[in-house]
PDB file of C-alpha atoms and ligand atoms in Angstrom:
ATOM      1  CA  MET A  12     -67.225 -29.242  43.205  1.00 94.00           C
ATOM      2  CA  MET A  13     -64.248 -30.409  41.187  1.00 94.00           C
ATOM      3  CA  LYS A  14     -62.220 -33.236  42.691  1.00 97.00           C
ATOM      4  CA  HIS A  15     -58.768 -32.243  43.995  1.00 95.00           C
ATOM      5  CA  SER A  16     -57.094 -34.578  41.501  1.00 94.00           C
ATOM      6  CA  GLU A  17     -59.025 -32.991  38.638  1.00 96.00           C
ATOM      7  CA  ALA A  18     -58.466 -29.392  39.764  1.00 98.00           C
ATOM      8  CA  PHE A  19     -54.682 -29.698  39.597  1.00 98.00           C
ATOM      9  CA  SER A  20     -54.513 -32.034  36.628  1.00 98.00           C
ATOM     10  CA  LEU A  21     -53.316 -31.217  33.122  1.00 98.00           C
ATOM     11  CA  ASN A  22     -54.471 -34.562  31.767  1.00 98.00           C
ATOM     12  CA  GLY A  23     -54.964 -34.485  28.021  1.00 96.00           C
ATOM     13  CA  SER A  24     -53.285 -31.090  27.523  1.00 98.00           C
ATOM     14  CA  LEU A  25     -50.462 -30.411  25.111  1.00 98.00           C
ATOM     15  CA  ALA A  26     -48.019 -27.686  26.195  1.00 99.00           C
ATOM     16  CA  LEU A  27     -45.273 -25.835  24.348  1.00 99.00           C
ATOM     17  CA  VAL A  28     -42.382 -24.857  26.635  1.00 99.00           C
ATOM     18  CA  THR A  29     -39.593 -22.740  25.164  1.00 98.00           C
ATOM     19  CA  GLY A  30     -36.206 -23.501  26.663  1.00 98.00           C
ATOM     20  CA  GLY A  31     -37.889 -26.628  28.057  1.00 98.00           C
ATOM     21  CA  GLY A  32     -34.703 -28.719  28.051  1.00 98.00           C
ATOM     22  CA  THR A  33     -32.660 -26.868  30.689  1.00 96.00           C
ATOM     23  CA  GLY A  34     -32.924 -25.251  34.118  1.00 95.00           C
ATOM     24  CA  ILE A  35     -36.322 -23.809  34.992  1.00 97.00           C
ATOM     25  CA  GLY A  36     -37.823 -24.828  31.627  1.00 98.00           C
ATOM     26  CA  ARG A  37     -36.818 -28.460  32.186  1.00 98.00           C
ATOM     27  CA  ALA A  38     -38.349 -28.410  35.671  1.00 98.00           C
ATOM     28  CA  ILE A  39     -41.556 -26.940  34.228  1.00 98.00           C
ATOM     29  CA  THR A  40     -41.564 -29.732  31.631  1.00 99.00           C
ATOM     30  CA  ASP A  41     -41.046 -32.380  34.329  1.00 98.00           C
ATOM     31  CA  ALA A  42     -43.878 -30.967  36.455  1.00 98.00           C
ATOM     32  CA  LEU A  43     -46.290 -30.609  33.522  1.00 98.00           C
ATOM     33  CA  VAL A  44     -45.651 -34.216  32.485  1.00 98.00           C
ATOM     34  CA  GLU A  45     -46.116 -35.335  36.090  1.00 98.00           C
ATOM     35  CA  ALA A  46     -49.479 -33.481  36.055  1.00 98.00           C
ATOM     36  CA  GLY A  47     -50.570 -35.402  32.941  1.00 98.00           C
ATOM     37  CA  ALA A  48     -49.640 -33.105  30.032  1.00 98.00           C
ATOM     38  CA  ARG A  49     -47.702 -33.901  26.899  1.00 98.00           C
ATOM     39  CA  VAL A  50     -45.018 -31.306  26.213  1.00 99.00           C
ATOM     40  CA  VAL A  51     -43.216 -29.905  23.185  1.00 99.00           C
ATOM     41  CA  VAL A  52     -39.815 -28.562  24.227  1.00 99.00           C
ATOM     42  CA  ALA A  53     -38.325 -25.986  21.880  1.00 98.00           C
ATOM     43  CA  ALA A  54     -34.928 -24.280  21.878  1.00 98.00           C
ATOM     44  CA  ARG A  55     -31.778 -23.900  19.788  1.00 98.00           C
ATOM     45  CA  ARG A  56     -29.525 -26.669  21.155  1.00 98.00           C
ATOM     46  CA  LYS A  57     -30.487 -30.203  20.183  1.00 98.00           C
ATOM     47  CA  GLU A  58     -28.878 -32.171  23.032  1.00 98.00           C
ATOM     48  CA  PRO A  59     -30.857 -30.917  26.066  1.00 98.00           C
ATOM     49  CA  LEU A  60     -34.068 -31.197  24.042  1.00 98.00           C
ATOM     50  CA  LEU A  61     -33.367 -34.767  22.946  1.00 98.00           C
ATOM     51  CA  GLU A  62     -32.283 -35.745  26.428  1.00 98.00           C
ATOM     52  CA  THR A  63     -35.587 -34.420  27.822  1.00 98.00           C
ATOM     53  CA  ALA A  64     -37.659 -36.128  25.126  1.00 98.00           C
ATOM     54  CA  GLN A  65     -35.839 -39.409  25.746  1.00 98.00           C
ATOM     55  CA  ALA A  66     -36.702 -39.192  29.450  1.00 98.00           C
ATOM     56  CA  TYR A  67     -40.429 -39.202  28.540  1.00 98.00           C
ATOM     57  CA  PRO A  68     -41.007 -41.345  25.457  1.00 98.00           C
ATOM     58  CA  GLY A  69     -44.304 -40.488  23.746  1.00 97.00           C
ATOM     59  CA  LYS A  70     -44.911 -37.593  26.132  1.00 98.00           C
ATOM     60  CA  VAL A  71     -42.206 -35.032  25.339  1.00 98.00           C
ATOM     61  CA  PHE A  72     -41.317 -33.956  21.806  1.00 98.00           C
ATOM     62  CA  ALA A  73     -38.149 -32.063  20.896  1.00 98.00           C
ATOM     63  CA  TYR A  74     -38.188 -29.294  18.305  1.00 98.00           C
ATOM     64  CA  GLU A  75     -35.315 -27.025  17.377  1.00 98.00           C
ATOM     65  CA  TYR A  76     -36.647 -23.488  17.332  1.00 98.00           C
ATOM     66  CA  ASP A  77     -34.997 -20.088  17.731  1.00 98.00           C
ATOM     67  CA  VAL A  78     -37.305 -17.488  19.295  1.00 98.00           C
ATOM     68  CA  THR A  79     -35.219 -14.684  17.795  1.00 98.00           C
ATOM     69  CA  LYS A  80     -36.655 -15.608  14.392  1.00 98.00           C
ATOM     70  CA  PRO A  81     -40.199 -14.401  15.089  1.00 98.00           C
ATOM     71  CA  GLU A  82     -41.266 -14.692  11.452  1.00 98.00           C
ATOM     72  CA  GLU A  83     -41.027 -18.492  11.833  1.00 98.00           C
ATOM     73  CA  ALA A  84     -43.575 -18.695  14.680  1.00 98.00           C
ATOM     74  CA  PRO A  85     -46.766 -19.253  12.596  1.00 98.00           C
ATOM     75  CA  ARG A  86     -45.098 -21.967  10.482  1.00 98.00           C
ATOM     76  CA  PHE A  87     -43.695 -23.607  13.607  1.00 98.00           C
ATOM     77  CA  LEU A  88     -47.138 -23.779  15.251  1.00 98.00           C
ATOM     78  CA  SER A  89     -48.786 -25.164  12.089  1.00 98.00           C
ATOM     79  CA  ARG A  90     -46.107 -27.835  12.037  1.00 98.00           C
ATOM     80  CA  LEU A  91     -46.828 -28.726  15.673  1.00 98.00           C
ATOM     81  CA  GLU A  92     -50.552 -28.822  14.973  1.00 97.00           C
ATOM     82  CA  GLN A  93     -49.973 -31.339  12.173  1.00 97.00           C
ATOM     83  CA  GLU A  94     -47.324 -33.452  13.884  1.00 98.00           C
ATOM     84  CA  VAL A  95     -48.292 -33.444  17.588  1.00 98.00           C
ATOM     85  CA  GLY A  96     -51.620 -31.647  17.990  1.00 97.00           C
ATOM     86  CA  ILE A  97     -52.879 -28.235  19.081  1.00 96.00           C
ATOM     87  CA  PRO A  98     -51.003 -26.963  22.128  1.00 98.00           C
ATOM     88  CA  THR A  99     -53.421 -25.241  24.519  1.00 98.00           C
ATOM     89  CA  ILE A 100     -50.614 -24.165  26.844  1.00 98.00           C
ATOM     90  CA  LEU A 101     -47.659 -21.947  25.962  1.00 99.00           C
ATOM     91  CA  VAL A 102     -44.878 -21.316  28.456  1.00 99.00           C
ATOM     92  CA  ASN A 103     -42.646 -18.471  27.297  1.00 99.00           C
ATOM     93  CA  ASN A 104     -39.605 -19.418  29.329  1.00 98.00           C
ATOM     94  CA  ALA A 105     -36.665 -19.046  26.886  1.00 98.00           C
ATOM     95  CA  GLY A 106     -34.326 -16.324  28.004  1.00 98.00           C
ATOM     96  CA  ILE A 107     -30.834 -14.916  27.959  1.00 97.00           C
ATOM     97  CA  HIS A 108     -29.001 -12.872  30.535  1.00 95.00           C
ATOM     98  CA  LEU A 109     -26.682  -9.894  30.220  1.00 96.00           C
ATOM     99  CA  LYS A 110     -24.759  -8.635  33.227  1.00 94.00           C
ATOM    100  CA  LYS A 111     -22.741  -5.519  32.577  1.00 95.00           C
ATOM    101  CA  LYS A 112     -22.518  -1.908  33.718  1.00 98.00           C
ATOM    102  CA  ALA A 113     -25.324   0.013  31.987  1.00 98.00           C
ATOM    103  CA  GLU A 114     -22.933   2.544  30.427  1.00 98.00           C
ATOM    104  CA  GLU A 115     -21.068  -0.299  28.693  1.00 98.00           C
ATOM    105  CA  VAL A 116     -24.094  -1.945  27.082  1.00 98.00           C
ATOM    106  CA  SER A 117     -24.157  -1.281  23.338  1.00 98.00           C
ATOM    107  CA  ALA A 118     -27.443  -0.828  21.481  1.00 98.00           C
ATOM    108  CA  GLU A 119     -26.839  -4.141  19.695  1.00 98.00           C
ATOM    109  CA  GLU A 120     -26.298  -6.035  22.983  1.00 98.00           C
ATOM    110  CA  PHE A 121     -29.299  -4.334  24.561  1.00 98.00           C
ATOM    111  CA  ARG A 122     -31.616  -5.241  21.677  1.00 98.00           C
ATOM    112  CA  ARG A 123     -30.717  -8.919  21.801  1.00 98.00           C
ATOM    113  CA  VAL A 124     -32.246  -9.295  25.281  1.00 98.00           C
ATOM    114  CA  PRO A 125     -35.817  -8.013  24.634  1.00 98.00           C
ATOM    115  CA  ASP A 126     -35.601  -9.631  21.183  1.00 98.00           C
ATOM    116  CA  THR A 127     -35.520 -12.978  22.989  1.00 98.00           C
ATOM    117  CA  HIS A 128     -37.742 -12.354  26.033  1.00 98.00           C
ATOM    118  CA  ILE A 129     -40.325 -10.020  24.513  1.00 98.00           C
ATOM    119  CA  VAL A 130     -40.360 -10.051  20.704  1.00 98.00           C
ATOM    120  CA  GLY A 131     -39.654 -13.788  20.426  1.00 98.00           C
ATOM    121  CA  ALA A 132     -42.194 -14.677  23.101  1.00 98.00           C
ATOM    122  CA  HIS A 133     -44.771 -12.386  21.561  1.00 98.00           C
ATOM    123  CA  ALA A 134     -44.461 -14.026  18.155  1.00 98.00           C
ATOM    124  CA  LEU A 135     -45.358 -17.375  19.730  1.00 98.00           C
ATOM    125  CA  SER A 136     -48.208 -15.889  21.768  1.00 98.00           C
ATOM    126  CA  ALA A 137     -49.607 -14.180  18.662  1.00 98.00           C
ATOM    127  CA  ALA A 138     -49.314 -17.380  16.627  1.00 98.00           C
ATOM    128  CA  ILE A 139     -50.914 -19.597  19.277  1.00 98.00           C
ATOM    129  CA  ILE A 140     -53.920 -17.367  20.022  1.00 98.00           C
ATOM    130  CA  PRO A 141     -55.910 -18.482  16.909  1.00 97.00           C
ATOM    131  CA  LEU A 142     -55.238 -22.099  17.916  1.00 97.00           C
ATOM    132  CA  LEU A 143     -56.389 -21.459  21.484  1.00 98.00           C
ATOM    133  CA  ARG A 144     -59.524 -19.845  20.081  1.00 97.00           C
ATOM    134  CA  LYS A 145     -60.098 -22.926  17.909  1.00 95.00           C
ATOM    135  CA  ALA A 146     -59.654 -25.146  20.984  1.00 96.00           C
ATOM    136  CA  GLY A 147     -62.133 -23.080  23.040  1.00 97.00           C
ATOM    137  CA  GLY A 148     -59.476 -21.533  25.269  1.00 98.00           C
ATOM    138  CA  GLY A 149     -56.074 -22.062  26.792  1.00 98.00           C
ATOM    139  CA  SER A 150     -53.340 -20.529  28.847  1.00 98.00           C
ATOM    140  CA  ILE A 151     -50.137 -18.587  28.285  1.00 99.00           C
ATOM    141  CA  LEU A 152     -47.513 -18.309  30.994  1.00 99.00           C
ATOM    142  CA  TYR A 153     -44.520 -15.968  30.945  1.00 99.00           C
ATOM    143  CA  ILE A 154     -41.469 -16.483  33.115  1.00 98.00           C
ATOM    144  CA  ALA A 155     -40.707 -13.036  34.493  1.00 98.00           C
ATOM    145  CA  SER A 156     -38.114 -12.233  37.167  1.00 98.00           C
ATOM    146  CA  MET A 157     -37.327 -10.263  40.290  1.00 97.00           C
ATOM    147  CA  ALA A 158     -35.888  -7.821  37.718  1.00 98.00           C
ATOM    148  CA  SER A 159     -39.546  -7.209  36.747  1.00 98.00           C
ATOM    149  CA  LEU A 160     -40.085  -5.811  40.245  1.00 97.00           C
ATOM    150  CA  PHE A 161     -36.763  -4.481  41.623  1.00 95.00           C
ATOM    151  CA  GLY A 162     -34.020  -2.198  40.468  1.00 96.00           C
ATOM    152  CA  ILE A 163     -31.145  -4.685  40.197  1.00 94.00           C
ATOM    153  CA  PRO A 164     -27.753  -3.243  39.216  1.00 94.00           C
ATOM    154  CA  TYR A 165     -25.867  -4.357  36.058  1.00 95.00           C
ATOM    155  CA  VAL A 166     -28.854  -5.918  34.278  1.00 97.00           C
ATOM    156  CA  VAL A 167     -30.383  -2.950  32.491  1.00 98.00           C
ATOM    157  CA  ALA A 168     -31.500  -4.757  29.306  1.00 98.00           C
ATOM    158  CA  TYR A 169     -32.721  -7.800  31.253  1.00 98.00           C
ATOM    159  CA  SER A 170     -34.737  -5.530  33.602  1.00 98.00           C
ATOM    160  CA  ALA A 171     -36.207  -3.689  30.649  1.00 98.00           C
ATOM    161  CA  ALA A 172     -37.309  -6.970  29.065  1.00 98.00           C
ATOM    162  CA  LYS A 173     -38.650  -8.576  32.238  1.00 98.00           C
ATOM    163  CA  SER A 174     -40.523  -5.413  33.297  1.00 98.00           C
ATOM    164  CA  ALA A 175     -42.102  -5.101  29.857  1.00 98.00           C
ATOM    165  CA  MET A 176     -43.252  -8.696  30.186  1.00 98.00           C
ATOM    166  CA  LEU A 177     -45.692  -7.766  32.956  1.00 98.00           C
ATOM    167  CA  GLY A 178     -47.288  -5.147  30.696  1.00 98.00           C
ATOM    168  CA  VAL A 179     -47.622  -7.754  27.961  1.00 98.00           C
ATOM    169  CA  VAL A 180     -49.268 -10.166  30.403  1.00 99.00           C
ATOM    170  CA  ARG A 181     -51.813  -7.579  31.566  1.00 98.00           C
ATOM    171  CA  THR A 182     -52.612  -6.500  28.009  1.00 98.00           C
ATOM    172  CA  LEU A 183     -53.096 -10.015  26.637  1.00 99.00           C
ATOM    173  CA  ALA A 184     -55.140 -10.969  29.712  1.00 99.00           C
ATOM    174  CA  VAL A 185     -57.682  -8.198  29.106  1.00 98.00           C
ATOM    175  CA  GLU A 186     -57.659  -8.582  25.330  1.00 98.00           C
ATOM    176  CA  TYR A 187     -58.371 -12.331  25.346  1.00 98.00           C
ATOM    177  CA  GLY A 188     -60.029 -13.020  28.724  1.00 98.00           C
ATOM    178  CA  GLY A 189     -63.440 -13.060  27.009  1.00 98.00           C
ATOM    179  CA  GLU A 190     -62.249 -15.963  24.856  1.00 98.00           C
ATOM    180  CA  ASN A 191     -61.305 -18.132  27.810  1.00 98.00           C
ATOM    181  CA  ILE A 192     -57.607 -17.468  27.296  1.00 98.00           C
ATOM    182  CA  ARG A 193     -55.733 -16.817  30.535  1.00 99.00           C
ATOM    183  CA  VAL A 194     -52.356 -15.092  30.598  1.00 99.00           C
ATOM    184  CA  ASN A 195     -50.149 -15.025  33.696  1.00 99.00           C
ATOM    185  CA  ALA A 196     -46.541 -14.744  34.789  1.00 99.00           C
ATOM    186  CA  ILE A 197     -44.331 -16.286  37.415  1.00 99.00           C
ATOM    187  CA  ALA A 198     -41.560 -14.147  38.851  1.00 98.00           C
ATOM    188  CA  PRO A 199     -38.969 -16.594  40.164  1.00 98.00           C
ATOM    189  CA  GLY A 200     -36.724 -15.394  42.935  1.00 96.00           C
ATOM    190  CA  TRP A 201     -33.125 -16.573  42.911  1.00 94.00           C
ATOM    191  CA  ILE A 202     -33.263 -20.121  41.617  1.00 94.00           C
ATOM    192  CA  GLU A 203     -30.241 -22.400  41.296  1.00 91.00           C
ATOM    193  CA  THR A 204     -29.631 -22.899  37.564  1.00 85.00           C
ATOM    194  CA  GLU A 205     -26.768 -22.468  35.109  1.00 81.00           C
ATOM    195  CA  MET A 206     -27.982 -18.930  34.316  1.00 78.00           C
ATOM    196  CA  SER A 207     -28.075 -17.798  37.964  1.00 80.00           C
ATOM    197  CA  ARG A 208     -24.751 -19.498  38.686  1.00 81.00           C
ATOM    198  CA  LYS A 209     -23.134 -17.417  35.947  1.00 82.00           C
ATOM    199  CA  ALA A 210     -24.875 -14.242  37.147  1.00 76.00           C
ATOM    200  CA  MET A 211     -23.523 -14.810  40.712  1.00 82.00           C
ATOM    201  CA  GLU A 212     -20.044 -15.934  39.662  1.00 81.00           C
ATOM    202  CA  GLY A 213     -17.328 -13.922  41.379  1.00 81.00           C
ATOM    203  CA  ASP A 214     -19.911 -11.830  43.213  1.00 84.00           C
ATOM    204  CA  PRO A 215     -20.141 -13.216  46.771  1.00 87.00           C
ATOM    205  CA  GLU A 216     -21.541  -9.902  47.992  1.00 89.00           C
ATOM    206  CA  ARG A 217     -24.572 -10.292  45.707  1.00 86.00           C
ATOM    207  CA  LYS A 218     -25.098 -13.838  46.918  1.00 88.00           C
ATOM    208  CA  ARG A 219     -24.932 -12.702  50.562  1.00 91.00           C
ATOM    209  CA  LYS A 220     -27.376  -9.888  49.861  1.00 90.00           C
ATOM    210  CA  VAL A 221     -29.889 -12.213  48.188  1.00 91.00           C
ATOM    211  CA  LEU A 222     -29.830 -14.711  51.047  1.00 92.00           C
ATOM    212  CA  SER A 223     -29.934 -12.060  53.777  1.00 94.00           C
ATOM    213  CA  ARG A 224     -33.147 -10.581  52.435  1.00 93.00           C
ATOM    214  CA  THR A 225     -34.914 -13.844  51.592  1.00 96.00           C
ATOM    215  CA  PRO A 226     -37.217 -14.730  54.512  1.00 97.00           C
ATOM    216  CA  LEU A 227     -36.966 -18.462  53.701  1.00 97.00           C
ATOM    217  CA  GLY A 228     -33.161 -18.055  53.799  1.00 95.00           C
ATOM    218  CA  ARG A 229     -32.201 -20.107  50.745  1.00 94.00           C
ATOM    219  CA  PHE A 230     -32.176 -20.198  46.965  1.00 95.00           C
ATOM    220  CA  GLY A 231     -35.102 -21.820  45.205  1.00 97.00           C
ATOM    221  CA  SER A 232     -34.947 -24.938  43.083  1.00 96.00           C
ATOM    222  CA  PRO A 233     -36.235 -25.152  39.493  1.00 97.00           C
ATOM    223  CA  GLU A 234     -38.875 -27.615  40.727  1.00 98.00           C
ATOM    224  CA  ASP A 235     -40.446 -24.841  42.851  1.00 98.00           C
ATOM    225  CA  ILE A 236     -41.211 -22.995  39.621  1.00 98.00           C
ATOM    226  CA  GLY A 237     -42.449 -26.189  37.949  1.00 98.00           C
ATOM    227  CA  TRP A 238     -45.178 -26.752  40.537  1.00 98.00           C
ATOM    228  CA  ALA A 239     -46.239 -23.098  40.498  1.00 98.00           C
ATOM    229  CA  ALA A 240     -46.565 -23.406  36.710  1.00 99.00           C
ATOM    230  CA  VAL A 241     -48.768 -26.497  37.052  1.00 98.00           C
ATOM    231  CA  TYR A 242     -51.017 -24.591  39.442  1.00 98.00           C
ATOM    232  CA  LEU A 243     -51.385 -21.508  37.228  1.00 98.00           C
ATOM    233  CA  LEU A 244     -52.034 -23.649  34.139  1.00 98.00           C
ATOM    234  CA  SER A 245     -54.494 -26.014  35.832  1.00 98.00           C
ATOM    235  CA  PRO A 246     -58.279 -25.725  36.290  1.00 98.00           C
ATOM    236  CA  ALA A 247     -57.594 -24.810  39.942  1.00 98.00           C
ATOM    237  CA  ALA A 248     -56.462 -21.386  38.679  1.00 98.00           C
ATOM    238  CA  ARG A 249     -59.311 -20.940  36.186  1.00 98.00           C
ATOM    239  CA  PHE A 250     -60.274 -17.528  37.679  1.00 98.00           C
ATOM    240  CA  ILE A 251     -56.699 -16.201  37.678  1.00 98.00           C
ATOM    241  CA  THR A 252     -55.508 -14.071  34.800  1.00 99.00           C
ATOM    242  CA  GLY A 253     -53.228 -11.069  34.307  1.00 98.00           C
ATOM    243  CA  THR A 254     -51.297 -11.788  37.463  1.00 98.00           C
ATOM    244  CA  CYS A 255     -47.649 -12.295  38.341  1.00 98.00           C
ATOM    245  CA  LEU A 256     -46.996 -14.885  41.016  1.00 98.00           C
ATOM    246  CA  ALA A 257     -43.734 -14.356  42.883  1.00 98.00           C
ATOM    247  CA  VAL A 258     -42.119 -17.700  43.715  1.00 98.00           C
ATOM    248  CA  ASP A 259     -39.243 -16.234  45.610  1.00 98.00           C
ATOM    249  CA  GLY A 260     -38.954 -17.402  49.214  1.00 98.00           C
ATOM    250  CA  GLY A 261     -40.476 -14.051  50.172  1.00 98.00           C
ATOM    251  CA  ILE A 262     -37.650 -11.872  48.841  1.00 97.00           C
ATOM    252  CA  SER A 263     -40.045  -9.459  47.134  1.00 97.00           C
ATOM    253  CA  ILE A 264     -41.665  -8.640  50.492  1.00 95.00           C
ATOM    254  CA  GLY A 265     -38.434  -8.993  52.525  1.00 87.00           C
ATOM    255  CA  PHE A 266     -36.573  -6.205  54.238  1.00 80.00           C
TER     256      PHE A 266
HETATM  257  P1  NDP B 317     -31.166 -21.480  31.266  1.00 85.84           P
HETATM  258  O1  NDP B 317     -30.030 -20.743  30.644  1.00 85.84           O
HETATM  259  O2  NDP B 317     -30.999 -22.857  31.734  1.00 85.84           O
HETATM  260  O3  NDP B 317     -32.419 -21.474  30.279  1.00 85.84           O
HETATM  261  C1  NDP B 317     -32.611 -20.625  29.220  1.00 85.84           C
HETATM  262  C2  NDP B 317     -33.290 -21.456  28.145  1.00 85.84           C
HETATM  263  O4  NDP B 317     -33.708 -20.590  27.098  1.00 85.84           O
HETATM  264  C3  NDP B 317     -32.337 -22.496  27.520  1.00 85.84           C
HETATM  265  O5  NDP B 317     -32.987 -23.732  27.422  1.00 85.84           O
HETATM  266  C4  NDP B 317     -32.059 -21.933  26.141  1.00 85.84           C
HETATM  267  O6  NDP B 317     -31.864 -22.983  25.194  1.00 85.84           O
HETATM  268  C5  NDP B 317     -33.345 -21.156  25.867  1.00 85.84           C
HETATM  269  N1  NDP B 317     -33.117 -20.099  24.900  1.00 85.84           N
HETATM  270  C6  NDP B 317     -32.293 -19.027  25.010  1.00 85.84           C
HETATM  271  N2  NDP B 317     -32.311 -18.304  23.877  1.00 85.84           N
HETATM  272  C7  NDP B 317     -33.182 -18.932  23.038  1.00 85.84           C
HETATM  273  C8  NDP B 317     -33.603 -18.697  21.705  1.00 85.84           C
HETATM  274  N3  NDP B 317     -33.139 -17.665  20.988  1.00 85.84           N
HETATM  275  N4  NDP B 317     -34.498 -19.535  21.155  1.00 85.84           N
HETATM  276  C9  NDP B 317     -34.979 -20.604  21.847  1.00 85.84           C
HETATM  277  N5  NDP B 317     -34.604 -20.889  23.109  1.00 85.84           N
HETATM  278  C10 NDP B 317     -33.705 -20.058  23.685  1.00 85.84           C
HETATM  279  O7  NDP B 317     -31.672 -20.516  32.448  1.00 85.84           O
HETATM  280  P2  NDP B 317     -32.910 -20.560  33.450  1.00 85.84           P
HETATM  281  O8  NDP B 317     -33.552 -21.884  33.447  1.00 85.84           O
HETATM  282  O9  NDP B 317     -32.430 -19.975  34.704  1.00 85.84           O
HETATM  283  O10 NDP B 317     -33.880 -19.476  32.773  1.00 85.84           O
HETATM  284  C11 NDP B 317     -35.175 -19.778  32.285  1.00 85.84           C
HETATM  285  C12 NDP B 317     -36.033 -18.528  32.380  1.00 85.84           C
HETATM  286  O11 NDP B 317     -36.185 -18.165  33.747  1.00 85.84           O
HETATM  287  C13 NDP B 317     -35.430 -17.318  31.675  1.00 85.84           C
HETATM  288  O12 NDP B 317     -36.470 -16.582  31.052  1.00 85.84           O
HETATM  289  C14 NDP B 317     -34.835 -16.530  32.817  1.00 85.84           C
HETATM  290  O13 NDP B 317     -34.759 -15.175  32.502  1.00 85.84           O
HETATM  291  C15 NDP B 317     -35.857 -16.807  33.916  1.00 85.84           C
HETATM  292  N6  NDP B 317     -35.398 -16.581  35.274  1.00 85.84           N
HETATM  293  C16 NDP B 317     -34.376 -17.295  35.847  1.00 85.84           C
HETATM  294  C17 NDP B 317     -34.034 -17.070  37.177  1.00 85.84           C
HETATM  295  C18 NDP B 317     -32.953 -17.845  37.876  1.00 85.84           C
HETATM  296  O14 NDP B 317     -32.664 -17.528  39.031  1.00 85.84           O
HETATM  297  N7  NDP B 317     -32.365 -18.834  37.285  1.00 85.84           N
HETATM  298  C19 NDP B 317     -34.699 -16.057  37.974  1.00 85.84           C
HETATM  299  C20 NDP B 317     -35.738 -15.368  37.274  1.00 85.84           C
HETATM  300  C21 NDP B 317     -36.069 -15.637  35.981  1.00 85.84           C
HETATM  301  P3  NDP B 317     -30.853 -22.831  23.936  1.00 85.84           P
HETATM  302  O15 NDP B 317     -29.660 -22.075  24.425  1.00 85.84           O
HETATM  303  O16 NDP B 317     -30.573 -24.240  23.546  1.00 85.84           O
HETATM  304  O17 NDP B 317     -31.632 -22.115  22.874  1.00 85.84           O
END
């Protein structure tokens, strides 16, 4: 039997975390490093990336990368392979939010959301799969949402993107399971970050509703998602693929 310390360890792994310098992505980065991984953090803004890399010299590497330029994914991964090594973990965490009445969402605004969450993430998944094959396997993790599971008002494009994500996870899991590539998702409940703060702003009724139907009675912290990510990416979860783990204080089973 594997030792406990080995089962939950990511020692020796290199992970790529999109949006890894802020909010949930930063907490995932912190937890992965704590579990022994080295991490490439990739996003558009330099400062949060550099700040994260500086917190972990020699363990976290900052790369500017825009997921809405999917044609750049293969070149980006070759560059990582040459400069840092082959990542065997990809966390598709980068995301944007759009809160607006559905009838007011233009086609252009709508497109931007799945372009980031789905098309951008897919380009990285597609580009990393040959590297995972070369490495003998690996793991891809998508950060989904309660909007993957519920009908939440005013977030039509976000719901479309996050619901589609679960289909992507199931498809990739069956397509690549035979090559020792696992693909899973985490659906965070309401987690305190800049994005959720903006989504709740001026909407105390929404906040009350969230808390009243969360059995654990509070918002989650980004760290809660970080530890769930470590679990799903670690050898302890080696028989888990195609699943979506709700880390939500019970809201998805609450009444
Ligand atoms: P943040 O706004 O802090 O994080 C979003 C991250 O994505 C930022 O680091 C941002 O960096 C990056 N990003 C956005 N667009 C792009 C792009 N085009 N290319 C590269 N990186 C990009 O919010 P959260 O931490 O809350 O969100 C992280 C993920 O968790 C998202 O997928 C979100 O949908 C999901 N989520 C959040 C929940 C919450 O309650 N907070 C609940 C459920 C899901 P930059 O702007 O520098 O590019």
